[in-house]
XYZ file of C-alpha atoms in Angstrom:
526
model
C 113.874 -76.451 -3.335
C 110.783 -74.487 -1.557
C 107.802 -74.795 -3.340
C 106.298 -71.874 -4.878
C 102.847 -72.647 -4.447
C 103.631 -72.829 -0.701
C 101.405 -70.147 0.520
C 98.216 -71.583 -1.384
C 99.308 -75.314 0.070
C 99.040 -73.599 3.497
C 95.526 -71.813 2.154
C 94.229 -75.591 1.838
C 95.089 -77.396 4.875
C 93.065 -77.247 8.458
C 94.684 -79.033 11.193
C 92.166 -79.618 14.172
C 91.313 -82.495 16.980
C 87.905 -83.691 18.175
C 87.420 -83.573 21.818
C 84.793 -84.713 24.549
C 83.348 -86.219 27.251
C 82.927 -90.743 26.468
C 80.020 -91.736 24.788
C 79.136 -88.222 23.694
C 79.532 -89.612 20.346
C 83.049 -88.228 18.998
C 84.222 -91.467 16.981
C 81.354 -91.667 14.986
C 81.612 -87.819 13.766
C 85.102 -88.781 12.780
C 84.000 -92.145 11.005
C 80.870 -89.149 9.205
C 83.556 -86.817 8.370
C 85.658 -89.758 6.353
C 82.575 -90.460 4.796
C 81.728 -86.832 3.379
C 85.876 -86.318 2.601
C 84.855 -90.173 0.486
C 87.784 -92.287 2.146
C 84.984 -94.719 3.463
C 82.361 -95.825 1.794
C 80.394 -97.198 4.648
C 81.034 -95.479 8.171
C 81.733 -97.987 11.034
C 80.394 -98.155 14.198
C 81.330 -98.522 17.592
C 78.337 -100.957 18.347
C 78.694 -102.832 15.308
C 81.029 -105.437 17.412
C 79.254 -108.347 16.941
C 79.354 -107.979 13.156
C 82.692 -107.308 12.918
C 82.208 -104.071 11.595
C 84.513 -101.200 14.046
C 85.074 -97.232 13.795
C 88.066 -97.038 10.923
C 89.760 -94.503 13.708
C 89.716 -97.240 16.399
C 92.407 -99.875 14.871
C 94.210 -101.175 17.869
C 92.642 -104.813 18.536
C 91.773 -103.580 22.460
C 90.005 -101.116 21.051
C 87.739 -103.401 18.882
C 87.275 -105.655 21.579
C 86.096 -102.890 24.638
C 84.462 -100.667 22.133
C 86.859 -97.360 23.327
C 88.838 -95.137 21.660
C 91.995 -95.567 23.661
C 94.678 -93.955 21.502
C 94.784 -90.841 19.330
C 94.199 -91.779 15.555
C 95.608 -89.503 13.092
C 93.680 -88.857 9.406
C 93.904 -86.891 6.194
C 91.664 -85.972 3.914
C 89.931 -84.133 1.722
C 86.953 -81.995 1.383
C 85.822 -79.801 -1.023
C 89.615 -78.956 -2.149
C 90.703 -78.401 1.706
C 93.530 -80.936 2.754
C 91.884 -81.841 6.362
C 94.448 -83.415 9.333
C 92.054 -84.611 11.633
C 93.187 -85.991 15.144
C 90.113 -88.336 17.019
C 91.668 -88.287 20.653
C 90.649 -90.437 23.188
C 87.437 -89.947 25.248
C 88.444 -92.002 28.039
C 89.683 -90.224 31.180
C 92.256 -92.898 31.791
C 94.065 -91.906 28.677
C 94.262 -87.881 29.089
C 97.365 -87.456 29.102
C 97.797 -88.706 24.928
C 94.957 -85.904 24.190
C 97.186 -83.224 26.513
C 99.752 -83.176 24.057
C 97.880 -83.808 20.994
C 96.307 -80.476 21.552
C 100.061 -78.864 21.255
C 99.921 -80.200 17.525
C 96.688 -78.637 16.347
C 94.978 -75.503 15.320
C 91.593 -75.827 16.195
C 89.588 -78.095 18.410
C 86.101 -79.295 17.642
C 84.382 -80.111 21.048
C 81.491 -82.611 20.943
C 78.386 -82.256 23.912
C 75.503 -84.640 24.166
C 72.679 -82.854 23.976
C 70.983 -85.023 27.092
C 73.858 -84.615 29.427
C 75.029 -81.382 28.445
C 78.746 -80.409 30.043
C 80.627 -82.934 32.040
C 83.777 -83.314 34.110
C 85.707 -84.814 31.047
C 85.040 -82.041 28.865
C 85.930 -79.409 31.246
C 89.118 -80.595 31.889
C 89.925 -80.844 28.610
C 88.948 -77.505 28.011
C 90.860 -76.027 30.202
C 94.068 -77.339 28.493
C 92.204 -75.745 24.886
C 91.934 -72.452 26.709
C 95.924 -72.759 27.774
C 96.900 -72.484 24.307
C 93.341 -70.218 23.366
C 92.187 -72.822 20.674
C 90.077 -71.526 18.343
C 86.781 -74.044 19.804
C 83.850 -75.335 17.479
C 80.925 -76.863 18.985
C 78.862 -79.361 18.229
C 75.676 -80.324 20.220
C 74.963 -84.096 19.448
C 72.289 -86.826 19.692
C 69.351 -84.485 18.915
C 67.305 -87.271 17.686
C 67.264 -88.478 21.462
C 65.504 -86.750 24.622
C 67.376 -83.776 25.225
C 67.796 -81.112 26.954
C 66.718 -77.449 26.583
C 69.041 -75.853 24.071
C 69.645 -72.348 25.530
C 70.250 -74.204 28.916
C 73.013 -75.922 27.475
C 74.075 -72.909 26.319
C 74.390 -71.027 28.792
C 76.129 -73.952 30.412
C 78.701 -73.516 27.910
C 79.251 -69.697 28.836
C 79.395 -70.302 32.486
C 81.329 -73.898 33.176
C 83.954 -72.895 29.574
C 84.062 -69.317 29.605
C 82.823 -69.524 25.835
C 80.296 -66.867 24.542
C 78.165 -69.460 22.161
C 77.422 -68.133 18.777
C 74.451 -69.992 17.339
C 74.803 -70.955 14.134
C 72.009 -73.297 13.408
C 69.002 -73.992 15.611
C 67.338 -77.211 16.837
C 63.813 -77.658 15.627
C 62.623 -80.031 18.362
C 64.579 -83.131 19.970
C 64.094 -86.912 20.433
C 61.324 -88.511 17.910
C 59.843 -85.184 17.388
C 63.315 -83.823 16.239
C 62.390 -82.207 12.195
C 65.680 -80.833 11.815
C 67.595 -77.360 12.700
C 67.781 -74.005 10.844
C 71.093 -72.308 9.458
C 70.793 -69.089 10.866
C 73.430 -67.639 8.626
C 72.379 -69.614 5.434
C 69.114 -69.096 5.813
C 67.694 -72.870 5.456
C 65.886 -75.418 7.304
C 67.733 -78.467 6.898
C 64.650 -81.212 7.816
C 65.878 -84.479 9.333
C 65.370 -88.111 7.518
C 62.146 -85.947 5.289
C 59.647 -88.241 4.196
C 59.027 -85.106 1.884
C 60.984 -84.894 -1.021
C 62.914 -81.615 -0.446
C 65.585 -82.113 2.249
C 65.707 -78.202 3.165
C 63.521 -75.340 2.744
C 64.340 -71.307 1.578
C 64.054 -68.798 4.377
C 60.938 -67.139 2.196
C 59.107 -70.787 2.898
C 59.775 -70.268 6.361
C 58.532 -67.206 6.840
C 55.322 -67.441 4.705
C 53.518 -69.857 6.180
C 54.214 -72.789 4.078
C 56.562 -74.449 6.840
C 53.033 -74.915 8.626
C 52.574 -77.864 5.765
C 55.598 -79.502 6.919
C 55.371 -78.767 10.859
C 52.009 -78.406 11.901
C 51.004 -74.606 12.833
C 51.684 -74.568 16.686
C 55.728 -76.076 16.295
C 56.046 -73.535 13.651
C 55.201 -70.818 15.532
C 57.003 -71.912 18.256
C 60.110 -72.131 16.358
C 59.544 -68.668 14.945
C 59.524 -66.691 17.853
C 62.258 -69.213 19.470
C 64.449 -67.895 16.929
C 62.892 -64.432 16.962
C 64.625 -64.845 20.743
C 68.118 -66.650 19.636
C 68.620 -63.923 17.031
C 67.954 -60.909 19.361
C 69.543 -62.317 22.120
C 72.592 -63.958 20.967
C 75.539 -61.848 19.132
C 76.527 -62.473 15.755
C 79.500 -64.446 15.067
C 83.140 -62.678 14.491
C 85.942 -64.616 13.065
C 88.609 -62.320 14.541
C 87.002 -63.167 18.518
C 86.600 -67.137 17.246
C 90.647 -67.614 16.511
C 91.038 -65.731 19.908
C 89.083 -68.598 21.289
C 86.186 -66.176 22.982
C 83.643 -67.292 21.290
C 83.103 -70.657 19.426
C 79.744 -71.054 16.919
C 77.343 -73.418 18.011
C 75.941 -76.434 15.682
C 73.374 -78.764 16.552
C 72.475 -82.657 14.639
C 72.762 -85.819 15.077
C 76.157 -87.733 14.149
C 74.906 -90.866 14.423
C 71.563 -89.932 11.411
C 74.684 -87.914 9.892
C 72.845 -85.422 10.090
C 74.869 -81.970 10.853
C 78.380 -83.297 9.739
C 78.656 -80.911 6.718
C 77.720 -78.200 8.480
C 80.362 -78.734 10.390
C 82.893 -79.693 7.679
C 82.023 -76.044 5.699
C 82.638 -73.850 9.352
C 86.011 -75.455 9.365
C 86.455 -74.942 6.030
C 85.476 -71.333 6.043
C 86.938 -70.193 9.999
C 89.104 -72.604 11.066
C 92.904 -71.261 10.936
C 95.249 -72.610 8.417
C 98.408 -73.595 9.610
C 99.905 -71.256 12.652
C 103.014 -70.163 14.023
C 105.091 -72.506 17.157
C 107.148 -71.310 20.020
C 110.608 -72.498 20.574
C 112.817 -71.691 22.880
C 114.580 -68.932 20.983
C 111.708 -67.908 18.578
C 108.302 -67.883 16.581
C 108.249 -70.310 13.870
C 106.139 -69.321 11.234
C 104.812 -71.894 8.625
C 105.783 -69.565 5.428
C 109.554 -69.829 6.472
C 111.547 -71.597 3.678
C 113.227 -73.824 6.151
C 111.981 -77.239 7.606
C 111.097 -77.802 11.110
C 108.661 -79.804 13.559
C 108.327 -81.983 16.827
C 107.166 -84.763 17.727
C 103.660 -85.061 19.968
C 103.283 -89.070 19.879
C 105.018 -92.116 19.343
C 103.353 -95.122 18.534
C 104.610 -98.882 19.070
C 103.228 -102.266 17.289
C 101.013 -100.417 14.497
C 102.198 -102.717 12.341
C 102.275 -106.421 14.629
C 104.249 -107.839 11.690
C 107.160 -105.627 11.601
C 107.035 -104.657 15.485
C 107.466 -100.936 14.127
C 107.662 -98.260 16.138
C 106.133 -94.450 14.927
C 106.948 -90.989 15.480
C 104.076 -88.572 14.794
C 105.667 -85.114 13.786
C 103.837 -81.777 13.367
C 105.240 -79.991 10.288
C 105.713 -76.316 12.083
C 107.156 -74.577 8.782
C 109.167 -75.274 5.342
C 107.917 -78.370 3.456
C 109.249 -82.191 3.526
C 110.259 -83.541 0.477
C 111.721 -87.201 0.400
C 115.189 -87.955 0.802
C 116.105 -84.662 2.499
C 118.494 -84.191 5.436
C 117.118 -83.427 8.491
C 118.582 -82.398 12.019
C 117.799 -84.137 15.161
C 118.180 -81.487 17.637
C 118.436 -83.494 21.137
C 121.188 -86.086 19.923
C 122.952 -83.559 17.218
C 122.888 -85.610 14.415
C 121.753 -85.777 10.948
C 119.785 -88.347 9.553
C 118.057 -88.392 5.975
C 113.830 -89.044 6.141
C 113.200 -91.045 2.854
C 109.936 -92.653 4.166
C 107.806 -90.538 5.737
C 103.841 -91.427 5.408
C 100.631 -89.602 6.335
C 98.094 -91.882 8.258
C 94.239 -93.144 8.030
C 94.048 -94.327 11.739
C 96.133 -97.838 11.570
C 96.766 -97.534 8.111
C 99.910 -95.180 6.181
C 100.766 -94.356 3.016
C 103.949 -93.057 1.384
C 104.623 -89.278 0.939
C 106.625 -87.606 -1.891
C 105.679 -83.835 -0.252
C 104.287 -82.648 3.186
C 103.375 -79.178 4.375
C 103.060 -76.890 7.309
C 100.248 -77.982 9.235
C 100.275 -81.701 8.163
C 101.041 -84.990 10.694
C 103.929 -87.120 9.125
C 104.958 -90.537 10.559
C 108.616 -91.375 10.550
C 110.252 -94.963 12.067
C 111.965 -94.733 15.006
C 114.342 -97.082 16.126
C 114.579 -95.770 19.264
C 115.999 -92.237 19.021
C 113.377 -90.182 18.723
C 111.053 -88.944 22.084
C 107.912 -87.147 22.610
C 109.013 -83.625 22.287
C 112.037 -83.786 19.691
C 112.547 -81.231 17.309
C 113.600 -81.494 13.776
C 115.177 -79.283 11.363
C 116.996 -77.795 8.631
C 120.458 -77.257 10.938
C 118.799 -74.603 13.355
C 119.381 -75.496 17.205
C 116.230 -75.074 18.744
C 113.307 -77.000 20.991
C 109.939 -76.403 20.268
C 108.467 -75.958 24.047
C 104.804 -76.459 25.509
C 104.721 -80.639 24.964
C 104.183 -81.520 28.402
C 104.453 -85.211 30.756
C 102.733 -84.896 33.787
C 102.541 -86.569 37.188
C 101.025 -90.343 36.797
C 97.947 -90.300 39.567
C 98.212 -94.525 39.890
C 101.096 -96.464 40.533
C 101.342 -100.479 40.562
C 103.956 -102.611 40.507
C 104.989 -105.104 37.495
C 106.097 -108.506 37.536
C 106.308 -111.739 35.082
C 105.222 -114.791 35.503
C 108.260 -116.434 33.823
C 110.880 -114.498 35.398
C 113.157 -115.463 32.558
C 111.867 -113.030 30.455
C 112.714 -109.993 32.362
C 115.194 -108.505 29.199
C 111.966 -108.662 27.011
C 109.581 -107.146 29.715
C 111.828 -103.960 29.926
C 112.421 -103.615 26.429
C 108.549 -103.616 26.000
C 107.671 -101.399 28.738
C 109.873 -99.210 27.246
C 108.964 -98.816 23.973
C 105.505 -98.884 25.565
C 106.370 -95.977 27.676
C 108.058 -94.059 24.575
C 103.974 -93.584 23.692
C 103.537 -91.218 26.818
C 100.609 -93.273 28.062
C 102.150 -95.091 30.663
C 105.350 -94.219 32.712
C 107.721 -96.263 33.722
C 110.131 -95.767 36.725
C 113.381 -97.965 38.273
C 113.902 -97.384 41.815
C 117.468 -96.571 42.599
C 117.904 -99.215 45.177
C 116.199 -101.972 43.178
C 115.151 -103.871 40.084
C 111.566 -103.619 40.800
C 109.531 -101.943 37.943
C 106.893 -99.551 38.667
C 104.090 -98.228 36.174
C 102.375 -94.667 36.481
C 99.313 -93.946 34.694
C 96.833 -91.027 34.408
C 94.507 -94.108 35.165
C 93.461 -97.897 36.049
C 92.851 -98.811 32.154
C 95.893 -98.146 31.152
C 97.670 -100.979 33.342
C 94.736 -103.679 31.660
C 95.840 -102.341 28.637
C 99.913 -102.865 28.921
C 99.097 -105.774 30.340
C 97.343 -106.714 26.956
C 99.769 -105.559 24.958
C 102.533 -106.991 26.177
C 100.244 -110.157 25.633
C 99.325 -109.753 22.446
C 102.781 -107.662 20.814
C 105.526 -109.399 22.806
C 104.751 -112.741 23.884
C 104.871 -111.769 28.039
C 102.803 -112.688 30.788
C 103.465 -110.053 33.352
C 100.535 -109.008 35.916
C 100.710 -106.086 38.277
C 99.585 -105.212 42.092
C 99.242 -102.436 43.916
C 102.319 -100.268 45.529
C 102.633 -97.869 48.384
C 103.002 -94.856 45.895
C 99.824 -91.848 45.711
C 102.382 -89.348 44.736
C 105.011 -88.908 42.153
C 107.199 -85.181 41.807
C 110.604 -84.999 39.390
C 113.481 -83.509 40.982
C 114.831 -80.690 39.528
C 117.931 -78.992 41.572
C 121.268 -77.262 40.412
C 122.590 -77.719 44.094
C 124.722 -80.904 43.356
C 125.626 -80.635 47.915
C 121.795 -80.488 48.112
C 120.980 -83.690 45.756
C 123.281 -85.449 47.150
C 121.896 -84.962 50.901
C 118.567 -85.596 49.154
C 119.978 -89.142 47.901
C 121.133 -90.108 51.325
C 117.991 -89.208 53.172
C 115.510 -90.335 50.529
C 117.102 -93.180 48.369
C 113.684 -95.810 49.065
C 111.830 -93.085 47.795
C 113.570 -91.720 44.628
C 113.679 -93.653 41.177
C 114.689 -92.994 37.624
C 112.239 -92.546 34.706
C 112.854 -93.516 31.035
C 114.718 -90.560 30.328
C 117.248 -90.923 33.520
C 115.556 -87.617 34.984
C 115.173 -88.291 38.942
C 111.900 -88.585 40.454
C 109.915 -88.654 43.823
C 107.753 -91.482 44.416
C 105.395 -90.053 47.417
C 103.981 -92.647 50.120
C 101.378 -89.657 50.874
C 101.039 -85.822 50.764
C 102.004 -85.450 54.205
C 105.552 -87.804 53.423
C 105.632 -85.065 50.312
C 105.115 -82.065 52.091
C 107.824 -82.616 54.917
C 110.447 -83.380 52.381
C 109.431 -80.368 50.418
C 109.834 -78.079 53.801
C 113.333 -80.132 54.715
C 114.951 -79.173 50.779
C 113.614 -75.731 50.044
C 116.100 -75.469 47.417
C 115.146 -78.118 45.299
C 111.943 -78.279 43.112
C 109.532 -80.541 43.172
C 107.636 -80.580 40.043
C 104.214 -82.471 38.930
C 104.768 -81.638 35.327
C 108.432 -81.749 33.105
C 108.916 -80.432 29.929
C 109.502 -82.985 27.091
């Protein structure tokens, strides 16, 4: 039965992923946001290695071990009353492609800059995939307790390399060991940073009569003043209406590792962040206030649990509610299965749901039937679209060291592959396996895996692949031809679909000019 209260469950939820550049500090906001929404007591820390101490958001054991985030963690929680889904992506480069489609399952993106460095290539890129789907961006200028640089040059960094006009919400008051804090321009406080006084903020009024002088000395307050005198002319004032169109994003400033800054954070998502929004299939809009269930799945997950060798789907509730035990449609295979133990997630760990909502990330097992990309619903035939694979950059070849074990290699690789991190690929002519990634770390880390979750030495070398296009023809005369010609170069993915494995651009390019009418695609649809 649909919920009445549905509308006010969708008023309470914010569904939103934390982006940026490595090392710009990311993981540790998420670990400060699980501390202010009280799931953690103490926050972990990425450096905290040695005494066993790690981030609660990186759970894999590779991850404890290198000190990366190398696969998306997925929390809920709640602050102040507001049900928060919160997706920490990766920040390595190597694992893009996991972050790619995680942005398909949020509403809002909070993007993370360190103040030193300011913009960098990571970032951008990731940015422009946020500005595909015009993600409503927060951002949130880090590490201002370390040697930074000058604030409005980062800013206007922002406007020229994103295409973001910056809305300033609060304002640095020095950097580095000078750094006293920043100013809410819209509240109207100075928030001071680690005070040795006793107040830990002070009233506009004290700023503006003089007493701040008692605090900062005369010449930084003066400076500050007609700093902001500056930021306040100069700057426009923020509109909610141009932030969900994603042409503006409000700037923050702190320092996530002196948690200092979170909560401001935490209350803009609270207050401007969209509550759950509307999908695309391929035959409509979905809005969240329909009565009837649907979502897709953005990520699959093997080995969370080493014990059980479990494998997870991660769906994005689109509209209707879940309730357990109901019937549910799996669109690509037609059939209907009932869900009676769905869970939400705190990184590695789960816990049983009785009710989920529009907006919210549910895990469901998967024994194998369920993809990246698979919609769910109440009956209704349609796909969600928009969840994309793309063209692996790096290709190497995979072998075992016990060659008896080549059933359990393949069933690994692909329920490895059924992640989206790595893709595998079976030559038509051949047994060989070949591995495409986005980048190098991802090979170390199947190699580990397969190590550590299933028992197999296997090791890998290079392969004379650069390129890698998926066929896509309705000429069956013309794919055959292409067969004959190009059989050493062709190969099946995990899904059957038939793909190009490119010695180099120029071998590309001819066989692109000899079969105009067939495609050659670097992206495919999930």
């Amino acid at each position: 039965m649909f919920d009445s209260n549905h509308e006010q469950e969708l008023s309470k939820r914010r569904t939103f992923a934390i982006i940026s550049h490595p090392d710009a500090g990311k993981t540790t906001i998420t670990e400060k946001m699980l501390f202010f929404g009280k799931v953690i007591r103490v926050p972990g820390t990425i450096k905290g290695r040695g005494s066993g101490k790690y981030a609660k958001s990186d759970w894999m054991n590779i991850e404890k071990e290198r000190g990366i985030s190398i696969t998306t963690s997925v929390m809920q929680f709640t602050y102040k009353n507001i049900l928060m889904n919160l997706l920490d992506t990766p920040g390595h480069q190597d694992f893009s492609e996991d972050t790619y489609r995680i942005l398909t399952a949020v509403d809002c993106c909070l993007v993370v800059i360190d103040a030193a460095k300011g913009i960098e290539e990571r970032t951008r890129k990731l940015m422009d995939v946020a500005r595909i789907h015009n993600t409503p961006i927060i951002t949130f200028i880090n590490k201002l307790d370390r040697d930074s640089r000058d604030p409005i040059e980062i800013l206007d960094e922002i406007e020229k390399e994103l295409k973001l006009h910056c809305i300033p919400i609060s304002w640095p008051i020095s950097c580095g060991k000078n750094f006293q804090g920043v100013y809410h321009i819209y509240d109207k406080i100075i928030h001071l940073y680690k005070s040795k006084f006793r107040k830990n903020f002070l009233t506009l009024d004290s700023f503006l009569d003089g007493s701040l002088n008692e605090y900062l000395g005369a010449d930084l307050s003066i400076h500050i003043r007609q700093e902001l005198e500056l930021i306040m002319n100069v700057y426009s004032k923020f509109n909610k209406e141009k932030f969900l169109k994603g042409i503006t994003t409000p700037i923050f400033f702190g320092s996530a590792l002196g948690n200092f800054g979170i909560d401001h954070l935490l209350d803009s998502l609270i207050k401007w962040a969209p509550s759950p929004l509307y999908r695309q299939s391929n035959k409509r809009i979905i809005k969240p206030q329909e009565r009837k269930f649907t979502g897709f799945i953005f990520k699959i997950q093997a080995n969370m649990d080493l014990k059980h060798r479990d494998r997870i789907a991660f769906m994005r509730i689109v509209s209707g509610q879940y309730t357990k035990g109901m019937k549910l449609t799996h669109v690509r295979i037609k059939k209907n299965i009932i869900i009676s133990d769905a869970f939400s997630f705190l990184a590695g760990e789960r816990i049983s749901i009785n009710k989920a909502y529009p907006g919210d990330v549910i895990g469901l097992h998967n024994h194998g039937t369920i993809k990246i990309g698979d919609t769910f619903t109440q009956g209704e035939e349609i796909k969600f679209i928009g969840i994309p694979s793309f063209a692996p950059e790096i290709f190497r070849l995979i072998y075992l060291k016990n060659p008896l074990k080549q059933k359990q290699l393949k069933k690994g690789l692909v329920q490895l592959s059924e992640e989206g991190t790595v893709q595998v690929f079976r030559p038509i002519l051949n047994n060989d396996l070949i591995l495409g990634a986005i980048g190098i770390l991802q090979f170390d880390v199947v190699i580990e895996r397969l190590r550590i979750e299933y028992n197999i030495d296997a090791v890998y070398k290079k392969v004379n692949i650069v390129l890698a296009r998926w066929i896509n023809c309705g000429n069956h005369h013309s794919l055959y031809n292409l067969k004959k010609s190009y059989s050493s170069y062709l190969a099946y993915d995990i899904s059957n679909s038939l793909i190009y494995l490119a010695p180099s651009s120029a071998n590309l390019n001819i066989v692109m000019s000899q079969n105009s009418d067939i495609s050659f695609n670097a992206t495919r649809e999930q």
